[in-house]
Every structure is written in C-alpha cells, then in structure tokens.
GROMACS .gro file of C-alpha atoms in nm:
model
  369
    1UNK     CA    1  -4.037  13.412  -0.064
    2UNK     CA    2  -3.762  13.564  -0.240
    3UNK     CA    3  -3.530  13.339  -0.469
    4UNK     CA    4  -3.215  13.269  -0.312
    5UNK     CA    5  -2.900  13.428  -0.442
    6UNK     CA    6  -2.666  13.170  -0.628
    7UNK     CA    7  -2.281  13.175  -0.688
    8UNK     CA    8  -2.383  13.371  -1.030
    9UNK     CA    9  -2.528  13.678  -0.872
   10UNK     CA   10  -2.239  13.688  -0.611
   11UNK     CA   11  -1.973  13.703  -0.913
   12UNK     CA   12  -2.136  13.956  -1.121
   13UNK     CA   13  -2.177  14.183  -0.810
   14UNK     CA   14  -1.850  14.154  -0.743
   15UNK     CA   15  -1.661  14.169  -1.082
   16UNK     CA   16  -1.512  13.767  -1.081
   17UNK     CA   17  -1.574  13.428  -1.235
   18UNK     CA   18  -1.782  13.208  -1.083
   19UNK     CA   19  -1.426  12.994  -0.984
   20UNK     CA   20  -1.301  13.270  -0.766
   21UNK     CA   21  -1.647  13.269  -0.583
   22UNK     CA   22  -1.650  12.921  -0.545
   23UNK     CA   23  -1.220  12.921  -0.364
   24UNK     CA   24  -1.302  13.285  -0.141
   25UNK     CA   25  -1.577  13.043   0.025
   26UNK     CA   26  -1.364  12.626   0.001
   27UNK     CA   27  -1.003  12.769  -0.023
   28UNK     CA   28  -1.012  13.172   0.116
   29UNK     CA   29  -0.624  13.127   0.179
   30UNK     CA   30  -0.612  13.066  -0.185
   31UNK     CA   31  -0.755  13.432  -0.283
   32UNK     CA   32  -0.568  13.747  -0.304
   33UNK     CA   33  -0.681  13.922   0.018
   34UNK     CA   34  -0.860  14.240  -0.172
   35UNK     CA   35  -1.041  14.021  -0.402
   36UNK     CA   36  -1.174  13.816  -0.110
   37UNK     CA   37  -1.279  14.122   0.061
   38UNK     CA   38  -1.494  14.236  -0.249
   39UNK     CA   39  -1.651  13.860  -0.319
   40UNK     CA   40  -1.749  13.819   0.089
   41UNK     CA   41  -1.878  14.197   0.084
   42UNK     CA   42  -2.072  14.119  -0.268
   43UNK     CA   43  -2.259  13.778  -0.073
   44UNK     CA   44  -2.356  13.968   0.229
   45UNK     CA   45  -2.540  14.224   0.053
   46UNK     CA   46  -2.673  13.931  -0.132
   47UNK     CA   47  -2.762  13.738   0.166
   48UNK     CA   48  -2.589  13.427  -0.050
   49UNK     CA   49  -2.535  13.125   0.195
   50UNK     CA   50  -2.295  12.843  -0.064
   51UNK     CA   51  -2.448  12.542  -0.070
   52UNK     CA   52  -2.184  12.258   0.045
   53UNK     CA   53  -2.414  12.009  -0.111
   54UNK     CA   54  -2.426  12.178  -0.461
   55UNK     CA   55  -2.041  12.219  -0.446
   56UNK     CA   56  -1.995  11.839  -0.342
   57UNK     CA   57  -2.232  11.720  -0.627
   58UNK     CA   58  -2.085  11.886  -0.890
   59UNK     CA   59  -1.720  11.698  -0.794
   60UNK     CA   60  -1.977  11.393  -0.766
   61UNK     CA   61  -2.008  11.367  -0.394
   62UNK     CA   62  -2.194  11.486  -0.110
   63UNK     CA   63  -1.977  11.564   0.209
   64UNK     CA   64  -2.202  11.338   0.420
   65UNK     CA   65  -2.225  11.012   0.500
   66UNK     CA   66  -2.549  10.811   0.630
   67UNK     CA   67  -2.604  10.639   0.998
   68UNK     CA   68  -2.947  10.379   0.977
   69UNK     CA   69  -3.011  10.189   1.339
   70UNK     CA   70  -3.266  10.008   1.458
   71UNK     CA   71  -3.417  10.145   1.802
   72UNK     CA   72  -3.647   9.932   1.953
   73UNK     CA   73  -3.742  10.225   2.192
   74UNK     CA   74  -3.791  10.427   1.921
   75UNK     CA   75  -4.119  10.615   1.978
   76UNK     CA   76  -4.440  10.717   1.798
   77UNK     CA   77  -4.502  11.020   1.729
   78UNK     CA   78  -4.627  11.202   2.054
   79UNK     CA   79  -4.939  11.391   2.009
   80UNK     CA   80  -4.923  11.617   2.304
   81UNK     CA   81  -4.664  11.774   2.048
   82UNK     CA   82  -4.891  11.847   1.754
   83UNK     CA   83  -5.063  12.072   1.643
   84UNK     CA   84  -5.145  12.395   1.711
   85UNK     CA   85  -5.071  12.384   2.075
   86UNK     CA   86  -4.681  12.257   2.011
   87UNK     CA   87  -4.568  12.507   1.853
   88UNK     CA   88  -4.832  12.841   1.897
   89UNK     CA   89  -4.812  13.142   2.093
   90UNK     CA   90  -5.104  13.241   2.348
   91UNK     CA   91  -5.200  13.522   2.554
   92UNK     CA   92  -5.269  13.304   2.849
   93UNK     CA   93  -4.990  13.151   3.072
   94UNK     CA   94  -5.019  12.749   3.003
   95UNK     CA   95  -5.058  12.602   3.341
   96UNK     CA   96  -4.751  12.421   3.420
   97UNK     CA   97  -4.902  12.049   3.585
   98UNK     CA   98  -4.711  11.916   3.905
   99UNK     CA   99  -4.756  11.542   3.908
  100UNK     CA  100  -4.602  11.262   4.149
  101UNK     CA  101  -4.312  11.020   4.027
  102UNK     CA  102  -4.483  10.752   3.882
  103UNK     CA  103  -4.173  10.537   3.891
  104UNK     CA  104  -4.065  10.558   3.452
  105UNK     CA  105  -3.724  10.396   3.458
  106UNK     CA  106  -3.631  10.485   3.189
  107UNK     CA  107  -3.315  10.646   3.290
  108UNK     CA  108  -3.193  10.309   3.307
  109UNK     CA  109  -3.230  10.305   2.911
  110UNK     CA  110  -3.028  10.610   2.786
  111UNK     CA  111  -2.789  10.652   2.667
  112UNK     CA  112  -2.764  10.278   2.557
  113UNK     CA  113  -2.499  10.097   2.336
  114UNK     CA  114  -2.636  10.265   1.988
  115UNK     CA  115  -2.627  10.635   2.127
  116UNK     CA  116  -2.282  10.563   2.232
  117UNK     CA  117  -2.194  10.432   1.946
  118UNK     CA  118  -2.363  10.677   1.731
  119UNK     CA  119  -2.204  10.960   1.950
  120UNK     CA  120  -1.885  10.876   1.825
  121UNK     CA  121  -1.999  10.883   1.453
  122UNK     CA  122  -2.059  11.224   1.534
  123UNK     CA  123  -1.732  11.321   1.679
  124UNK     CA  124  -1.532  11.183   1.381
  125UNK     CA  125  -1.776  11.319   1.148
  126UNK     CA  126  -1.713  11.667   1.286
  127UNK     CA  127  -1.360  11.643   1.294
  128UNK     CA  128  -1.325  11.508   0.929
  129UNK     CA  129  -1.576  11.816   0.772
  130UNK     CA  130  -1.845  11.592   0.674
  131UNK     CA  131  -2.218  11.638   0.789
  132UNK     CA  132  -2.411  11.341   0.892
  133UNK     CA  133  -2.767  11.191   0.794
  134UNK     CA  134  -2.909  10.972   1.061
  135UNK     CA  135  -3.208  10.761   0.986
  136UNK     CA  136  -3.384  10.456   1.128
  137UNK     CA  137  -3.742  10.303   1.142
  138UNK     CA  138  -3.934  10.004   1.237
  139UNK     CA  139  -3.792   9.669   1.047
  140UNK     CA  140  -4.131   9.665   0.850
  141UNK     CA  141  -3.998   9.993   0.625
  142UNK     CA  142  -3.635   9.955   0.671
  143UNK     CA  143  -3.559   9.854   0.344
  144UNK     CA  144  -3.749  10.196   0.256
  145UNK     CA  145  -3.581  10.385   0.461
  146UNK     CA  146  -3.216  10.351   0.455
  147UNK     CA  147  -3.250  10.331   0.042
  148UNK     CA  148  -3.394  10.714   0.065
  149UNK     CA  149  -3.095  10.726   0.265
  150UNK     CA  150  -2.801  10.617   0.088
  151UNK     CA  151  -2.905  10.844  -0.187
  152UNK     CA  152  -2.799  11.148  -0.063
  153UNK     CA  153  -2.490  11.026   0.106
  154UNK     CA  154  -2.142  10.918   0.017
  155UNK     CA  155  -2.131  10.623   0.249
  156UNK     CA  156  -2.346  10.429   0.520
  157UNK     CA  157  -2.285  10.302   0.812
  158UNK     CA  158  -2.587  10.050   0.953
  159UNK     CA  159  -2.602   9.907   1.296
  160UNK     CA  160  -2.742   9.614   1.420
  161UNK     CA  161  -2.640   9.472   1.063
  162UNK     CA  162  -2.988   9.280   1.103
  163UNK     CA  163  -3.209   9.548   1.100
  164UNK     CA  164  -3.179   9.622   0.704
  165UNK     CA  165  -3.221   9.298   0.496
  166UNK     CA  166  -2.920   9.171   0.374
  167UNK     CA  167  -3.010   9.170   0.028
  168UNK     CA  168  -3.091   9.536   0.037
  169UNK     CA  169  -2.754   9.609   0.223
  170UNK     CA  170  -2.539   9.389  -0.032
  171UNK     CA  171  -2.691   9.578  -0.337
  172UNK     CA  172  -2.605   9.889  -0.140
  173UNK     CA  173  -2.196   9.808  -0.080
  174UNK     CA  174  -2.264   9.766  -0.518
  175UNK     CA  175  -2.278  10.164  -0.545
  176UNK     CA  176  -2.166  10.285  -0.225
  177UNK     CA  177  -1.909  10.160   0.076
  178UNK     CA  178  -2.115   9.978   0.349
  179UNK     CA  179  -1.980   9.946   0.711
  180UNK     CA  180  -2.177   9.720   0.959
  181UNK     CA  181  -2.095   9.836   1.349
  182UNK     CA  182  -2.122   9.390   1.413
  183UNK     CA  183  -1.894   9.082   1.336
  184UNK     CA  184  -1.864   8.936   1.063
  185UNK     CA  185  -2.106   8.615   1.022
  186UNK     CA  186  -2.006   8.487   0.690
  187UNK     CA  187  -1.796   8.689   0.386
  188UNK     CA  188  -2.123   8.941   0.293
  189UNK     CA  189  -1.915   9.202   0.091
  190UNK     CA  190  -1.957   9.490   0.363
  191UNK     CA  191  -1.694   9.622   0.610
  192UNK     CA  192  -1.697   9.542   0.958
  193UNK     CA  193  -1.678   9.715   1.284
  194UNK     CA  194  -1.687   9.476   1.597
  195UNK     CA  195  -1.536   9.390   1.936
  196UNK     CA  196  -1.367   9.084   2.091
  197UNK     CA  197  -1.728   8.954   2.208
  198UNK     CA  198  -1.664   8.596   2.269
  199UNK     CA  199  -1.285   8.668   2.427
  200UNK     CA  200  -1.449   8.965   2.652
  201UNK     CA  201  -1.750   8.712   2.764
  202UNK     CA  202  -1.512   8.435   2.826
  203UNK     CA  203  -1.312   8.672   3.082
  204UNK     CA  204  -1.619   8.758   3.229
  205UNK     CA  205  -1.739   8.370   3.306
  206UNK     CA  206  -1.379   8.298   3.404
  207UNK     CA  207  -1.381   8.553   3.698
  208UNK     CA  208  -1.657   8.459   3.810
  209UNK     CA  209  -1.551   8.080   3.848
  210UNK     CA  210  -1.207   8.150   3.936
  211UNK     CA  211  -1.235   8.462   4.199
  212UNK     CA  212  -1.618   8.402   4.311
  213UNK     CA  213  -1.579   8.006   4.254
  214UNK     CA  214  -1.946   7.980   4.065
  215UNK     CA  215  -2.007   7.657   3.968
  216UNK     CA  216  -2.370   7.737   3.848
  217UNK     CA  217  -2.418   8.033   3.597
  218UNK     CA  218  -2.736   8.111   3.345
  219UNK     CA  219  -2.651   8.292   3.065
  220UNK     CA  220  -3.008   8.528   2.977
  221UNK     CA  221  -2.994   8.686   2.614
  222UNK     CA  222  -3.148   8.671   2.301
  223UNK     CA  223  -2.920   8.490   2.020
  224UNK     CA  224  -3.076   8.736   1.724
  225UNK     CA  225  -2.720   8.844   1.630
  226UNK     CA  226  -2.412   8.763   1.545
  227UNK     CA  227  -2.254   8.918   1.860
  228UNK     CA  228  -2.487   8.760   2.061
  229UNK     CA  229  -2.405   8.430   1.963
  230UNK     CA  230  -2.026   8.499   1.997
  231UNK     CA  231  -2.107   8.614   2.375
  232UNK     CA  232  -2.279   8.285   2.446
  233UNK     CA  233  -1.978   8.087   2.237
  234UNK     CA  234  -1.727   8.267   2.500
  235UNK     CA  235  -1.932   8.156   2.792
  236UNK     CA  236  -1.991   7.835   2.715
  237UNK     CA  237  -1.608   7.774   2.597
  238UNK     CA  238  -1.526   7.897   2.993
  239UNK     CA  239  -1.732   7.662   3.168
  240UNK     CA  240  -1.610   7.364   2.938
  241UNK     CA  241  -1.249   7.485   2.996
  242UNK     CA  242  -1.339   7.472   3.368
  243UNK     CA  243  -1.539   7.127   3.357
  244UNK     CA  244  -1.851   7.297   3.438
  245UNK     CA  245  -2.188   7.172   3.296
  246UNK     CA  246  -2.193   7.357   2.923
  247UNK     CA  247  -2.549   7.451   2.819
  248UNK     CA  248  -2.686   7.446   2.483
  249UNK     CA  249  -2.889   7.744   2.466
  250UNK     CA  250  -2.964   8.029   2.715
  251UNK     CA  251  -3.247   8.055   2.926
  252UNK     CA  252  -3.550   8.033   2.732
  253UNK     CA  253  -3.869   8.262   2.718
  254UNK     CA  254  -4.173   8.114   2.906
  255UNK     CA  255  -4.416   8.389   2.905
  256UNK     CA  256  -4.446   8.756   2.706
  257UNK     CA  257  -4.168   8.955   2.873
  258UNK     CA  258  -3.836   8.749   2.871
  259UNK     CA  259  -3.718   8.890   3.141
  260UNK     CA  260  -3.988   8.833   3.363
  261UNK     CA  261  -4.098   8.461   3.245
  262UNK     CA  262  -3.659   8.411   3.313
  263UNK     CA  263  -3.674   8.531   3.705
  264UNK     CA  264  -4.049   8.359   3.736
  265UNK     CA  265  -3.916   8.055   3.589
  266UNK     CA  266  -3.610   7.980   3.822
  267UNK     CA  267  -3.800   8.118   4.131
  268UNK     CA  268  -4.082   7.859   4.067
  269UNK     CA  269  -3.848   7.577   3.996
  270UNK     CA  270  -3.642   7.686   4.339
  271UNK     CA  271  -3.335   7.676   4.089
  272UNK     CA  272  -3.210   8.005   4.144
  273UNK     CA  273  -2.854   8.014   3.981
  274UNK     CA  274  -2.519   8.163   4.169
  275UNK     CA  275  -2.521   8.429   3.856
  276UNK     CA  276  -2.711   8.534   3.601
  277UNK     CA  277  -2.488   8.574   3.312
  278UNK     CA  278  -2.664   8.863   3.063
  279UNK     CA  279  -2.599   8.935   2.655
  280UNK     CA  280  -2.612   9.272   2.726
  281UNK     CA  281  -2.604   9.571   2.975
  282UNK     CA  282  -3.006   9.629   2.877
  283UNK     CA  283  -3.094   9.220   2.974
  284UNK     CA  284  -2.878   9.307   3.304
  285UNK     CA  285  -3.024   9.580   3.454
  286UNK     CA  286  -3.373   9.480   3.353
  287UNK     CA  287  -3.315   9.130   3.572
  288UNK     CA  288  -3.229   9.342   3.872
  289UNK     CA  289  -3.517   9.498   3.862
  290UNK     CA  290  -3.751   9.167   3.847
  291UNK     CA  291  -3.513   8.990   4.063
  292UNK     CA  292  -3.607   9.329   4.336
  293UNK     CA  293  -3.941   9.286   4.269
  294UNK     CA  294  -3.909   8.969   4.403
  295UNK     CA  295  -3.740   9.044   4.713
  296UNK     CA  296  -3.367   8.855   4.522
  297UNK     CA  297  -3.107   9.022   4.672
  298UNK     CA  298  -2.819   9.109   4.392
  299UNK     CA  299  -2.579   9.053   4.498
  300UNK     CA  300  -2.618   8.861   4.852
  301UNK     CA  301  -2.853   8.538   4.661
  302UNK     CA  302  -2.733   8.616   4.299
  303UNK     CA  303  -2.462   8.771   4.091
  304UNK     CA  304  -2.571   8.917   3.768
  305UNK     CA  305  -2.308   9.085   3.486
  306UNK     CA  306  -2.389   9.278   3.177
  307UNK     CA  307  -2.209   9.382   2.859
  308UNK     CA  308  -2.143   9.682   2.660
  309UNK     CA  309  -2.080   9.928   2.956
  310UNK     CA  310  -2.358  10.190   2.901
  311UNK     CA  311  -2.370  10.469   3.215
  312UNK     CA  312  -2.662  10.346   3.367
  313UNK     CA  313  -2.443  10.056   3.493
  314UNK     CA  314  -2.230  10.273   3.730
  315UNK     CA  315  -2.504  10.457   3.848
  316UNK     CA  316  -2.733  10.194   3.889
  317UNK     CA  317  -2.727  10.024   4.300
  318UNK     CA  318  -2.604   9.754   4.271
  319UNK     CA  319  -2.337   9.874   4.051
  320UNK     CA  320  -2.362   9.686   3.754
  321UNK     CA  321  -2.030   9.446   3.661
  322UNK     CA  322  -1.961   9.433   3.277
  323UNK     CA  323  -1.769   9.429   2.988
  324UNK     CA  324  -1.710   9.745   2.860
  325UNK     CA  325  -1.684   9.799   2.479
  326UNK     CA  326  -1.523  10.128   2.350
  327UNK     CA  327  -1.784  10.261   2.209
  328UNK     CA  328  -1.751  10.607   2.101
  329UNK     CA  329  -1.408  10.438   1.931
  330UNK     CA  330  -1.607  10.219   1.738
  331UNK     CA  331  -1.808  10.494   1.576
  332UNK     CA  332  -1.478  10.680   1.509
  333UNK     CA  333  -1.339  10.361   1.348
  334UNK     CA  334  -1.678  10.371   1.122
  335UNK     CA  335  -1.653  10.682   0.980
  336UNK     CA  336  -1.242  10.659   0.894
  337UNK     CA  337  -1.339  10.329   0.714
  338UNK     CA  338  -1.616  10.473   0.541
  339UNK     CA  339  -1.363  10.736   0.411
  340UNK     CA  340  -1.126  10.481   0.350
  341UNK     CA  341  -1.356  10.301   0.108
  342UNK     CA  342  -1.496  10.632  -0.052
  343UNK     CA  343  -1.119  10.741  -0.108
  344UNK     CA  344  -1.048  10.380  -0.241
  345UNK     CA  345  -1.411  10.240  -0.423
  346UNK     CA  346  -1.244   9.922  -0.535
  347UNK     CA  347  -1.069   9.866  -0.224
  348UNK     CA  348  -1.151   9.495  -0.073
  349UNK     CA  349  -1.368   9.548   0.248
  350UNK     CA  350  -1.250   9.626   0.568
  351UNK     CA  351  -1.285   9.392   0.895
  352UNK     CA  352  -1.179   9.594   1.261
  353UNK     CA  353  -1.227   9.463   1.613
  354UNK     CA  354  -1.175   9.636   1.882
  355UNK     CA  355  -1.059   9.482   2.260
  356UNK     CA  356  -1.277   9.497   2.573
  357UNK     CA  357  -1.225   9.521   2.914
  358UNK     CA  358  -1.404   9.307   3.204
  359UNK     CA  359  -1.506   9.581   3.479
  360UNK     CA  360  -1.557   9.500   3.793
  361UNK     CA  361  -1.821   9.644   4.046
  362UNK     CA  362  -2.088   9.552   4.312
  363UNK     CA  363  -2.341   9.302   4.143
  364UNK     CA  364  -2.106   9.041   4.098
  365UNK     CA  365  -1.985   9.016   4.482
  366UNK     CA  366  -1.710   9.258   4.432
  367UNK     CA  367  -1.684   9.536   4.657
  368UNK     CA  368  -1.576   9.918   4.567
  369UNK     CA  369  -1.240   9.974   4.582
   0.00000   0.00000   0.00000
C-alpha cells in the first residue's frame, strides 16, 4: 500500500505553507477563495484525507472524548460470524434456514437504560464536533480497558460508576475530567450525573398507597449501587410517612435467578404482596414474566412498577408503570460537563441531577386513558 499523502505534499503541490493547508481544511472561510480552490484541487489529486486527530494532538488534544459501561448482556464473540464464512464471497447461494419462534425475549431487553443513555452521548457529541470512543468489558479487565481508553481521549465519561474500580477512576480525574452517569456516594473527586432517585421512588410508593390504597408492597432489586440504594431509601421513607410496616432490606435471593427464587418464594409462603415494587424497569418486566408463568395475573392479584422508563415498558401487556428518567438528557448533560472540565482543568467537579416523572399505565391497576 501506498504511503498516505500528508499536509507537506498537499502544500508543495499547491504553492503554500503548511498553515494555509492546515485553515482551507479547520477554517475555509478564513482563506482567500482562489487560494482555497488551488489547496482543495492540490489534495484531491493527492487523495490527502487531514487527519483531525493529528491536528488535535499537535494543540494537545484529541477532539474525542471516551464512554466505558458495563453491559451485563454484553456478548461473546459469536462464531457463526468468523471466519471465512462471515465475511467471503461464494458461487453458491447460502441457503437461507426458516426456523420456528423459539420464544427469545429479548426484545424486552433493548434498548435498556445504558443505550438510552449512551444515545444521548452521541447526540451531544455530534452536535459539539467531537467524535466518540465507546468501550466496555467484563469487570475482570475493566481496569484494562477503560485505561487504553482514556489515552486517546480528552475526557471520560463511565457508567455504572461501579464497574471501573474506584481507585483506577480517581487516578484517572488526576490527568483527565471524569464524569460518572450515578449519584454521588461520598466526595470521590469525579463529576456527577444523576436523577432524583429516592424523590422519584417515593412518588411512586405514595401513589400506590394513596390512589390504589396498598398497604402491603415488596420492593425487588439489587442494592449494588448507589442509585439503588437511594430507590429503596425513597420507598421505605413513603411507607414510614404513611405508618406502613418499613422493611430493612428488599426481597432477598433464595435460589440462582433472583427473580425466580423472589416469585417462588412468596408463592410458596402464600404471601403474595398487593405490589411488587422493582429497582429498575429490567427487575420489572422480568417479574411479569415469572409471575405469568405462574398463572399471577398483573395486574388483577398484583401490581408491579419499574424505573428508568426504557420502551419495552409501553409496549410490553401489561403496560409497564414507572418512573421515567430523561435519559437521552442525561447523556447530553455528560458530554457539556466533560467540556466544561476540559475547557476549565482546575475547575472543582461538577454534581447535576436531573427530575423524574412517575408514569402511569396498566400494571399498577391504572387503566389507559
């Protein structure tokens, strides 16, 4: 292969410094118009592309910023893909297989809180001129692999905050701005992006108590983050506020899939609750489906509610009650932080949470309007 043309060969084609090269392609409305004309004619007959990444590391940036999550559906690699067969050419027509619906839900799954999220990173990233670098692996290497990442970007964004150590993401924020898409557990150094968590849960347990008057709810969620633990904090602080019973902890896991051992667990003890009260939008609709499994009727023997407000709620039957986080905001809000700190290094770190809204629909007992 051919060595690419560089900013050099373009300017001695064309008669100019290197300078004027480098403003026809940032600043064209900078140029005089005829020596524009004879620069863009000189890099198409030099099939020269300009590197944005050269440009932005000579001013000592790189006009991209970094996105690490932690997907927990995150797949191997698929072999089917691989090799020769993925990506070949053949004389024979491939037989296309027909095959019956083996019942994979998971449309349920997608597009979940992080894609959201991360969808929004995109937007503002596009709008502000900067290119994104989006990363993630299992916990075992994530130390590995948001470091490889943070080198070639200006600024990272990292979300859940738990799935780099925090170590590794404090000596991070020492070199380059850090935002974490979670509230803030304790002052860690690192910006914050988060929503009202425990004030959107506590609306949440209040309708149900006050407009379904539930006297026995079951929160079902795993307390492994912050958020999490400010969701339970709002629904325990509405039953006390209504002189309900206040539990300690959620419902526990019994057997391997929490979910399951949940339902199996009330169903065996005949203490099936009037709601089940779930961390997240994911927890939610998975409990519909075991409660259907078990002939439950949601919502005619139990209520269930979610949070986050990912699509598969509305589309779901029953429609799926929640509280809806904005989302795609939040990843806008990361990325004019991130900015913020780049344009500002010594800056102090920035905290923004966002509201929620409770939405109302069929698996809590209310009816379409």
């Amino acid at each position: 292969m051919a060595k690419a043309p560089t900013v050099y060969d373009v300017a001695e084609r064309a008669g100019v410094s290197i300078a004027t090269v480098s403003m026809t392609f940032r600043r064209p409305h900078k140029v005089k118009e005829e020596t524009r004309k004879i620069v863009e004619a000189a890099a198409e007959a030099l099939n020269y592309v300009p590197s944005a990444s050269a440009r932005g590391l000579a001013h000592g940036h790189t006009g991209a910023l970094g996105l690490y999550s932690y997907d927990i559906f995150l797949p191997e690699p698929d072999e089917s893909l691989g090799g020769k067969a993925a990506g070949s050419s053949t004389r024979s027509r491939a037989k296309v297989p027909v095959v019956r619906d083996d019942g994979d839900d998971d449309y349920r799954r997608f597009p979940l809180y992080v894609h959201e999220v991360q969808r929004g990173v995109e937007l503002e990233c596009w709008q502000r001129g900067y290119a994104l670098l989006i990363g993630g692996a299992s916990q075992a290497d994530s130390a590995t692999r948001v470091t490889d990442i943070v080198g070639r970007v200006d600024g990272l964004a990292v979300f859940p905050d738990h799935s780099v150590p925090a170590d590794v993401l404090e000596r991070i924020a020492r070199r380059k701005p850090v935002v974490a898409v979670s509230q803030r557990p304790q002052d860690d150094g690192l910006s914050h992006v988060s929503v009202d968590n425990r004030g959107g849960m506590r609306a949440m347990t209040e309708h149900l108590v006050a407009e379904h008057g539930m006297r026995d709810l079951l929160f079902v969620g795993y307390m492994n983050t912050f958020d999490a633990q400010e969701r339970f904090a709002g629904f325990r602080a509405a039953l006390r506020a209504a002189g309900l019973r206040v539990p300690s902890k959620p419902a526990q896991l019994i057997g391997e899939s929490y979910v399951e051992s949940v339902v199996a667990d009330v169903l065996a003890r005949d203490a099936l609750p009037e709601a089940f009260v779930c961390v997240s939008d994911e927890i939610a609709l998975d409990l519909m489906k075991a409660l259907a499994g078990h002939g439950v009727r949601v919502p005619g023997q139990v209520a269930v509610t979610g949070f986050d407000g990912v699509v598969a709620g509305r589309v779901v039957r029953p429609s799926l009650t929640t509280v809806r986080q904005p989302m795609q905001a939040m990843g806008r809000v990361v990325v004019d932080i991130l900015l913020e700190r780049i344009a500002d290094p010594a800056g102090p770190p920035v905290t923004r949470r966002l509201p929620v809204q409770v939405v109302l629909r069929e698996s809590c007992g209310c009816s379409r309007p």
